[in-house]
Amino acid sequence: MRGDPGGAVDMLSGVTLDELRSELRAFVAERDWARFHSPENLAKSVSIEAAELLEEFQWGAPGDEKRQDVLDELADVFTYCLMLADVMGADPVEIVRDKLRRTREKYPVDRARGRSAKYDEL
Ligand SMILES: [Mg+2]
């Protein structure tokens, strides 16, 4: 698969999460699909799409996966995550930053750097 694992993307699209959320809301509204988008259904969809993402790596040797197929499934996961946050009235940037702040506290750099141990084993 092409790409630079762990590398930064040189240029993002410039579209904000707010604009993307508006686009997703319009997509859903045009189809009258909001009736199906309970938090439970969206959480199930996150998990199902995450499994589809993992499936792209099943059985093949490292590098056998097709980049576009992986990105399609990643888009599905991300889409359902954004929809779930929206339905729950949560700001995706805020919840990620809040969780990152708490994770920083659990994994202080001086104890966690270069280690994969769980926080209670550092
Ligand atoms: Mg999918």
Short mmCIF file of N, CA and C and ligand atoms in Angstrom, two decimals:
data_model
loop_
_atom_site.label_atom_id
_atom_site.label_comp_id
_atom_site.label_asym_id
_atom_site.label_seq_id
_atom_site.Cartn_x
_atom_site.Cartn_y
_atom_site.Cartn_z
N MET A 1 0.85 -1.18 0.00
CA MET A 1 0.00 0.00 0.00
C MET A 1 0.89 1.24 0.00
N ARG A 2 0.50 2.20 -0.78
CA ARG A 2 1.25 3.44 -0.79
C ARG A 2 1.02 4.18 0.52
N GLY A 3 1.79 5.18 0.71
CA GLY A 3 1.59 6.01 1.89
C GLY A 3 2.78 5.97 2.80
N ASP A 4 2.77 6.86 3.72
CA ASP A 4 3.86 6.98 4.67
C ASP A 4 3.27 6.74 6.05
N PRO A 5 3.26 5.46 6.49
CA PRO A 5 2.64 5.17 7.78
C PRO A 5 3.22 6.05 8.89
N GLY A 6 2.34 6.70 9.57
CA GLY A 6 2.77 7.56 10.66
C GLY A 6 3.23 8.93 10.20
N GLY A 7 3.33 9.11 8.89
CA GLY A 7 3.77 10.40 8.37
C GLY A 7 2.63 11.38 8.32
N ALA A 8 2.97 12.63 8.35
CA ALA A 8 1.95 13.67 8.29
C ALA A 8 1.48 13.88 6.85
N VAL A 9 0.24 14.23 6.72
CA VAL A 9 -0.29 14.59 5.41
C VAL A 9 0.20 16.00 5.11
N ASP A 10 0.75 16.18 3.94
CA ASP A 10 1.31 17.49 3.61
C ASP A 10 0.25 18.58 3.55
N MET A 11 -0.90 18.24 2.99
CA MET A 11 -1.93 19.25 2.83
C MET A 11 -3.30 18.63 3.07
N LEU A 12 -4.06 19.18 4.00
CA LEU A 12 -5.42 18.72 4.22
C LEU A 12 -6.34 19.45 3.26
N SER A 13 -7.58 19.00 3.19
CA SER A 13 -8.50 19.55 2.19
C SER A 13 -8.89 21.00 2.47
N GLY A 14 -8.74 21.43 3.70
CA GLY A 14 -9.18 22.78 4.03
C GLY A 14 -10.64 22.84 4.45
N VAL A 15 -11.34 21.70 4.31
CA VAL A 15 -12.73 21.63 4.74
C VAL A 15 -12.75 21.44 6.25
N THR A 16 -13.57 22.21 6.94
CA THR A 16 -13.65 22.07 8.39
C THR A 16 -14.58 20.93 8.76
N LEU A 17 -14.45 20.46 9.99
CA LEU A 17 -15.37 19.42 10.46
C LEU A 17 -16.80 19.93 10.46
N ASP A 18 -16.97 21.21 10.72
CA ASP A 18 -18.31 21.80 10.71
C ASP A 18 -18.91 21.72 9.31
N GLU A 19 -18.11 22.01 8.31
CA GLU A 19 -18.59 21.92 6.92
C GLU A 19 -18.89 20.47 6.55
N LEU A 20 -18.02 19.57 6.98
CA LEU A 20 -18.23 18.16 6.69
C LEU A 20 -19.50 17.65 7.37
N ARG A 21 -19.71 18.09 8.61
CA ARG A 21 -20.93 17.70 9.33
C ARG A 21 -22.17 18.21 8.60
N SER A 22 -22.11 19.43 8.11
CA SER A 22 -23.24 19.98 7.36
C SER A 22 -23.51 19.16 6.10
N GLU A 23 -22.45 18.75 5.44
CA GLU A 23 -22.60 17.94 4.23
C GLU A 23 -23.24 16.59 4.56
N LEU A 24 -22.80 15.99 5.67
CA LEU A 24 -23.37 14.71 6.08
C LEU A 24 -24.84 14.87 6.48
N ARG A 25 -25.15 15.98 7.19
CA ARG A 25 -26.55 16.23 7.58
C ARG A 25 -27.43 16.35 6.34
N ALA A 26 -26.95 17.05 5.33
CA ALA A 26 -27.72 17.22 4.09
C ALA A 26 -27.91 15.88 3.39
N PHE A 27 -26.85 15.10 3.34
CA PHE A 27 -26.92 13.77 2.71
C PHE A 27 -28.00 12.92 3.38
N VAL A 28 -28.01 12.95 4.72
CA VAL A 28 -28.97 12.14 5.48
C VAL A 28 -30.39 12.70 5.29
N ALA A 29 -30.53 14.03 5.36
CA ALA A 29 -31.84 14.65 5.25
C ALA A 29 -32.47 14.39 3.88
N GLU A 30 -31.66 14.47 2.83
CA GLU A 30 -32.18 14.23 1.47
C GLU A 30 -32.78 12.84 1.32
N ARG A 31 -32.29 11.92 2.10
CA ARG A 31 -32.74 10.52 2.02
C ARG A 31 -33.72 10.14 3.13
N ASP A 32 -33.96 11.07 4.05
CA ASP A 32 -34.82 10.82 5.20
C ASP A 32 -34.33 9.60 5.99
N TRP A 33 -33.03 9.58 6.24
CA TRP A 33 -32.42 8.45 6.95
C TRP A 33 -32.20 8.73 8.42
N ALA A 34 -32.47 9.94 8.87
CA ALA A 34 -32.21 10.27 10.28
C ALA A 34 -33.01 9.35 11.20
N ARG A 35 -34.18 8.91 10.71
CA ARG A 35 -35.03 8.02 11.51
C ARG A 35 -34.31 6.74 11.90
N PHE A 36 -33.28 6.37 11.13
CA PHE A 36 -32.54 5.13 11.42
C PHE A 36 -31.31 5.38 12.28
N HIS A 37 -31.00 6.63 12.52
CA HIS A 37 -29.72 6.97 13.13
C HIS A 37 -29.81 7.20 14.64
N SER A 38 -30.26 6.18 15.35
CA SER A 38 -30.21 6.23 16.81
C SER A 38 -28.75 6.07 17.22
N PRO A 39 -28.39 6.54 18.42
CA PRO A 39 -27.02 6.31 18.88
C PRO A 39 -26.62 4.83 18.81
N GLU A 40 -27.54 3.96 19.19
CA GLU A 40 -27.22 2.52 19.15
C GLU A 40 -26.92 2.05 17.73
N ASN A 41 -27.76 2.44 16.78
CA ASN A 41 -27.52 2.01 15.40
C ASN A 41 -26.22 2.58 14.85
N LEU A 42 -25.93 3.82 15.20
CA LEU A 42 -24.69 4.42 14.70
C LEU A 42 -23.47 3.79 15.37
N ALA A 43 -23.57 3.47 16.66
CA ALA A 43 -22.45 2.79 17.34
C ALA A 43 -22.22 1.42 16.71
N LYS A 44 -23.30 0.71 16.41
CA LYS A 44 -23.17 -0.59 15.72
C LYS A 44 -22.48 -0.38 14.38
N SER A 45 -22.86 0.66 13.68
CA SER A 45 -22.28 0.91 12.36
C SER A 45 -20.79 1.24 12.44
N VAL A 46 -20.39 1.96 13.49
CA VAL A 46 -18.96 2.24 13.70
C VAL A 46 -18.21 0.91 13.81
N SER A 47 -18.75 0.02 14.62
CA SER A 47 -18.09 -1.26 14.88
C SER A 47 -18.07 -2.13 13.62
N ILE A 48 -19.19 -2.16 12.91
CA ILE A 48 -19.28 -2.96 11.68
C ILE A 48 -18.28 -2.45 10.64
N GLU A 49 -18.23 -1.14 10.48
CA GLU A 49 -17.31 -0.58 9.49
C GLU A 49 -15.85 -0.76 9.93
N ALA A 50 -15.60 -0.72 11.23
CA ALA A 50 -14.25 -0.98 11.73
C ALA A 50 -13.84 -2.41 11.41
N ALA A 51 -14.79 -3.33 11.50
CA ALA A 51 -14.50 -4.73 11.13
C ALA A 51 -14.21 -4.84 9.64
N GLU A 52 -14.96 -4.09 8.84
CA GLU A 52 -14.70 -4.10 7.39
C GLU A 52 -13.31 -3.53 7.08
N LEU A 53 -12.92 -2.53 7.84
CA LEU A 53 -11.57 -1.97 7.68
C LEU A 53 -10.52 -3.03 7.99
N LEU A 54 -10.73 -3.73 9.08
CA LEU A 54 -9.79 -4.79 9.47
C LEU A 54 -9.76 -5.91 8.43
N GLU A 55 -10.93 -6.17 7.85
CA GLU A 55 -11.02 -7.23 6.84
C GLU A 55 -10.09 -6.98 5.66
N GLU A 56 -9.85 -5.71 5.38
CA GLU A 56 -8.95 -5.38 4.26
C GLU A 56 -7.53 -5.89 4.49
N PHE A 57 -7.20 -6.14 5.75
CA PHE A 57 -5.86 -6.62 6.08
C PHE A 57 -5.83 -8.11 6.39
N GLN A 58 -7.02 -8.74 6.33
CA GLN A 58 -7.10 -10.16 6.70
C GLN A 58 -6.38 -11.03 5.67
N TRP A 59 -5.60 -11.93 6.16
CA TRP A 59 -4.94 -12.99 5.41
C TRP A 59 -3.79 -12.55 4.53
N GLY A 60 -3.86 -11.43 3.98
CA GLY A 60 -2.80 -11.01 3.06
C GLY A 60 -1.49 -10.74 3.78
N ALA A 61 -0.43 -10.74 3.02
CA ALA A 61 0.87 -10.34 3.57
C ALA A 61 0.88 -8.83 3.72
N PRO A 62 1.69 -8.32 4.65
CA PRO A 62 1.76 -6.86 4.80
C PRO A 62 2.06 -6.19 3.45
N GLY A 63 1.27 -5.21 3.13
CA GLY A 63 1.44 -4.50 1.87
C GLY A 63 0.52 -4.99 0.76
N ASP A 64 -0.18 -6.12 1.00
CA ASP A 64 -1.10 -6.64 -0.02
C ASP A 64 -2.40 -5.84 -0.11
N GLU A 65 -2.76 -5.16 0.99
CA GLU A 65 -4.03 -4.46 1.01
C GLU A 65 -4.05 -3.34 -0.04
N LYS A 66 -5.25 -3.11 -0.55
CA LYS A 66 -5.41 -2.07 -1.57
C LYS A 66 -5.74 -0.74 -0.89
N ARG A 67 -4.93 0.24 -1.17
CA ARG A 67 -5.06 1.55 -0.50
C ARG A 67 -6.48 2.11 -0.60
N GLN A 68 -7.08 2.10 -1.80
CA GLN A 68 -8.40 2.71 -1.96
C GLN A 68 -9.45 1.97 -1.14
N ASP A 69 -9.35 0.64 -1.09
CA ASP A 69 -10.31 -0.13 -0.29
C ASP A 69 -10.17 0.20 1.19
N VAL A 70 -8.92 0.32 1.65
CA VAL A 70 -8.68 0.69 3.05
C VAL A 70 -9.24 2.09 3.33
N LEU A 71 -8.98 3.03 2.43
CA LEU A 71 -9.47 4.40 2.64
C LEU A 71 -10.99 4.47 2.61
N ASP A 72 -11.61 3.64 1.75
CA ASP A 72 -13.08 3.61 1.72
C ASP A 72 -13.65 3.17 3.06
N GLU A 73 -13.06 2.13 3.63
CA GLU A 73 -13.57 1.64 4.93
C GLU A 73 -13.25 2.63 6.04
N LEU A 74 -12.08 3.24 5.97
CA LEU A 74 -11.73 4.28 6.95
C LEU A 74 -12.73 5.43 6.87
N ALA A 75 -13.12 5.80 5.66
CA ALA A 75 -14.12 6.86 5.48
C ALA A 75 -15.45 6.44 6.11
N ASP A 76 -15.83 5.19 5.95
CA ASP A 76 -17.08 4.70 6.56
C ASP A 76 -17.02 4.83 8.09
N VAL A 77 -15.90 4.41 8.67
CA VAL A 77 -15.75 4.49 10.13
C VAL A 77 -15.84 5.95 10.58
N PHE A 78 -15.10 6.80 9.90
CA PHE A 78 -15.05 8.22 10.27
C PHE A 78 -16.42 8.86 10.11
N THR A 79 -17.11 8.52 9.04
CA THR A 79 -18.44 9.07 8.79
C THR A 79 -19.39 8.71 9.93
N TYR A 80 -19.40 7.43 10.31
CA TYR A 80 -20.31 7.03 11.38
C TYR A 80 -19.90 7.63 12.72
N CYS A 81 -18.61 7.81 12.94
CA CYS A 81 -18.15 8.48 14.17
C CYS A 81 -18.67 9.92 14.21
N LEU A 82 -18.56 10.61 13.10
CA LEU A 82 -19.05 12.00 13.05
C LEU A 82 -20.56 12.05 13.24
N MET A 83 -21.27 11.11 12.63
CA MET A 83 -22.73 11.08 12.77
C MET A 83 -23.13 10.78 14.21
N LEU A 84 -22.42 9.87 14.85
CA LEU A 84 -22.73 9.53 16.24
C LEU A 84 -22.49 10.73 17.15
N ALA A 85 -21.38 11.41 16.95
CA ALA A 85 -21.11 12.61 17.74
C ALA A 85 -22.21 13.64 17.52
N ASP A 86 -22.63 13.80 16.27
CA ASP A 86 -23.67 14.78 15.95
C ASP A 86 -24.98 14.44 16.64
N VAL A 87 -25.39 13.18 16.53
CA VAL A 87 -26.65 12.75 17.15
C VAL A 87 -26.60 12.91 18.67
N MET A 88 -25.40 12.75 19.24
CA MET A 88 -25.26 12.87 20.69
C MET A 88 -25.01 14.32 21.13
N GLY A 89 -25.00 15.22 20.15
CA GLY A 89 -24.81 16.63 20.48
C GLY A 89 -23.41 16.93 20.97
N ALA A 90 -22.44 16.19 20.48
CA ALA A 90 -21.06 16.36 20.91
C ALA A 90 -20.22 16.94 19.78
N ASP A 91 -19.30 17.81 20.16
CA ASP A 91 -18.36 18.39 19.21
C ASP A 91 -17.19 17.41 19.06
N PRO A 92 -16.98 16.85 17.86
CA PRO A 92 -15.93 15.84 17.70
C PRO A 92 -14.54 16.35 18.08
N VAL A 93 -14.26 17.60 17.78
CA VAL A 93 -12.94 18.15 18.14
C VAL A 93 -12.82 18.24 19.67
N GLU A 94 -13.90 18.68 20.29
CA GLU A 94 -13.88 18.83 21.75
C GLU A 94 -13.72 17.48 22.45
N ILE A 95 -14.43 16.47 21.98
CA ILE A 95 -14.34 15.17 22.68
C ILE A 95 -12.98 14.51 22.47
N VAL A 96 -12.40 14.70 21.29
CA VAL A 96 -11.06 14.13 21.06
C VAL A 96 -10.03 14.86 21.91
N ARG A 97 -10.13 16.18 21.96
CA ARG A 97 -9.18 16.95 22.77
C ARG A 97 -9.33 16.63 24.25
N ASP A 98 -10.56 16.49 24.71
CA ASP A 98 -10.80 16.17 26.12
C ASP A 98 -10.21 14.81 26.45
N LYS A 99 -10.45 13.84 25.56
CA LYS A 99 -9.91 12.49 25.80
C LYS A 99 -8.39 12.50 25.73
N LEU A 100 -7.84 13.27 24.82
CA LEU A 100 -6.37 13.37 24.69
C LEU A 100 -5.77 13.98 25.96
N ARG A 101 -6.44 14.97 26.52
CA ARG A 101 -5.97 15.59 27.77
C ARG A 101 -5.92 14.55 28.89
N ARG A 102 -6.98 13.74 28.98
CA ARG A 102 -7.02 12.72 30.03
C ARG A 102 -6.00 11.61 29.76
N THR A 103 -5.80 11.27 28.49
CA THR A 103 -4.82 10.24 28.15
C THR A 103 -3.40 10.72 28.43
N ARG A 104 -3.15 12.01 28.20
CA ARG A 104 -1.84 12.58 28.54
C ARG A 104 -1.54 12.41 30.03
N GLU A 105 -2.58 12.60 30.85
CA GLU A 105 -2.40 12.45 32.29
C GLU A 105 -2.11 11.00 32.67
N LYS A 106 -2.75 10.07 31.96
CA LYS A 106 -2.54 8.65 32.26
C LYS A 106 -1.19 8.15 31.74
N TYR A 107 -0.72 8.79 30.69
CA TYR A 107 0.54 8.36 30.05
C TYR A 107 1.53 9.53 30.01
N PRO A 108 2.10 9.89 31.16
CA PRO A 108 3.07 10.99 31.15
C PRO A 108 4.27 10.63 30.29
N VAL A 109 4.77 11.61 29.57
CA VAL A 109 5.86 11.37 28.62
C VAL A 109 7.05 10.71 29.30
N ASP A 110 7.38 11.16 30.50
CA ASP A 110 8.58 10.62 31.16
C ASP A 110 8.46 9.15 31.50
N ARG A 111 7.23 8.63 31.60
CA ARG A 111 7.06 7.19 31.90
C ARG A 111 6.61 6.39 30.69
N ALA A 112 5.94 7.02 29.75
CA ALA A 112 5.33 6.28 28.65
C ALA A 112 6.13 6.31 27.35
N ARG A 113 7.07 7.23 27.24
CA ARG A 113 7.79 7.39 25.97
C ARG A 113 8.46 6.09 25.53
N GLY A 114 8.09 5.64 24.32
CA GLY A 114 8.71 4.46 23.73
C GLY A 114 8.22 3.14 24.33
N ARG A 115 7.21 3.20 25.17
CA ARG A 115 6.70 2.00 25.80
C ARG A 115 5.23 1.77 25.42
N SER A 116 4.83 0.52 25.26
CA SER A 116 3.45 0.22 24.91
C SER A 116 2.66 -0.32 26.10
N ALA A 117 3.25 -0.27 27.28
CA ALA A 117 2.58 -0.79 28.48
C ALA A 117 1.33 0.01 28.80
N LYS A 118 0.35 -0.67 29.38
CA LYS A 118 -0.87 0.00 29.83
C LYS A 118 -0.52 0.96 30.96
N TYR A 119 -1.33 2.00 31.11
CA TYR A 119 -1.01 3.07 32.06
C TYR A 119 -0.78 2.57 33.49
N ASP A 120 -1.50 1.51 33.88
CA ASP A 120 -1.32 1.05 35.26
C ASP A 120 -0.11 0.12 35.42
N GLU A 121 0.62 -0.05 34.32
CA GLU A 121 1.83 -0.87 34.38
C GLU A 121 3.08 -0.06 34.06
N LEU A 122 2.92 1.25 34.00
CA LEU A 122 4.09 2.10 33.70
C LEU A 122 4.95 2.29 34.94
MG MG B 1 -17.82 -0.24 4.58
#
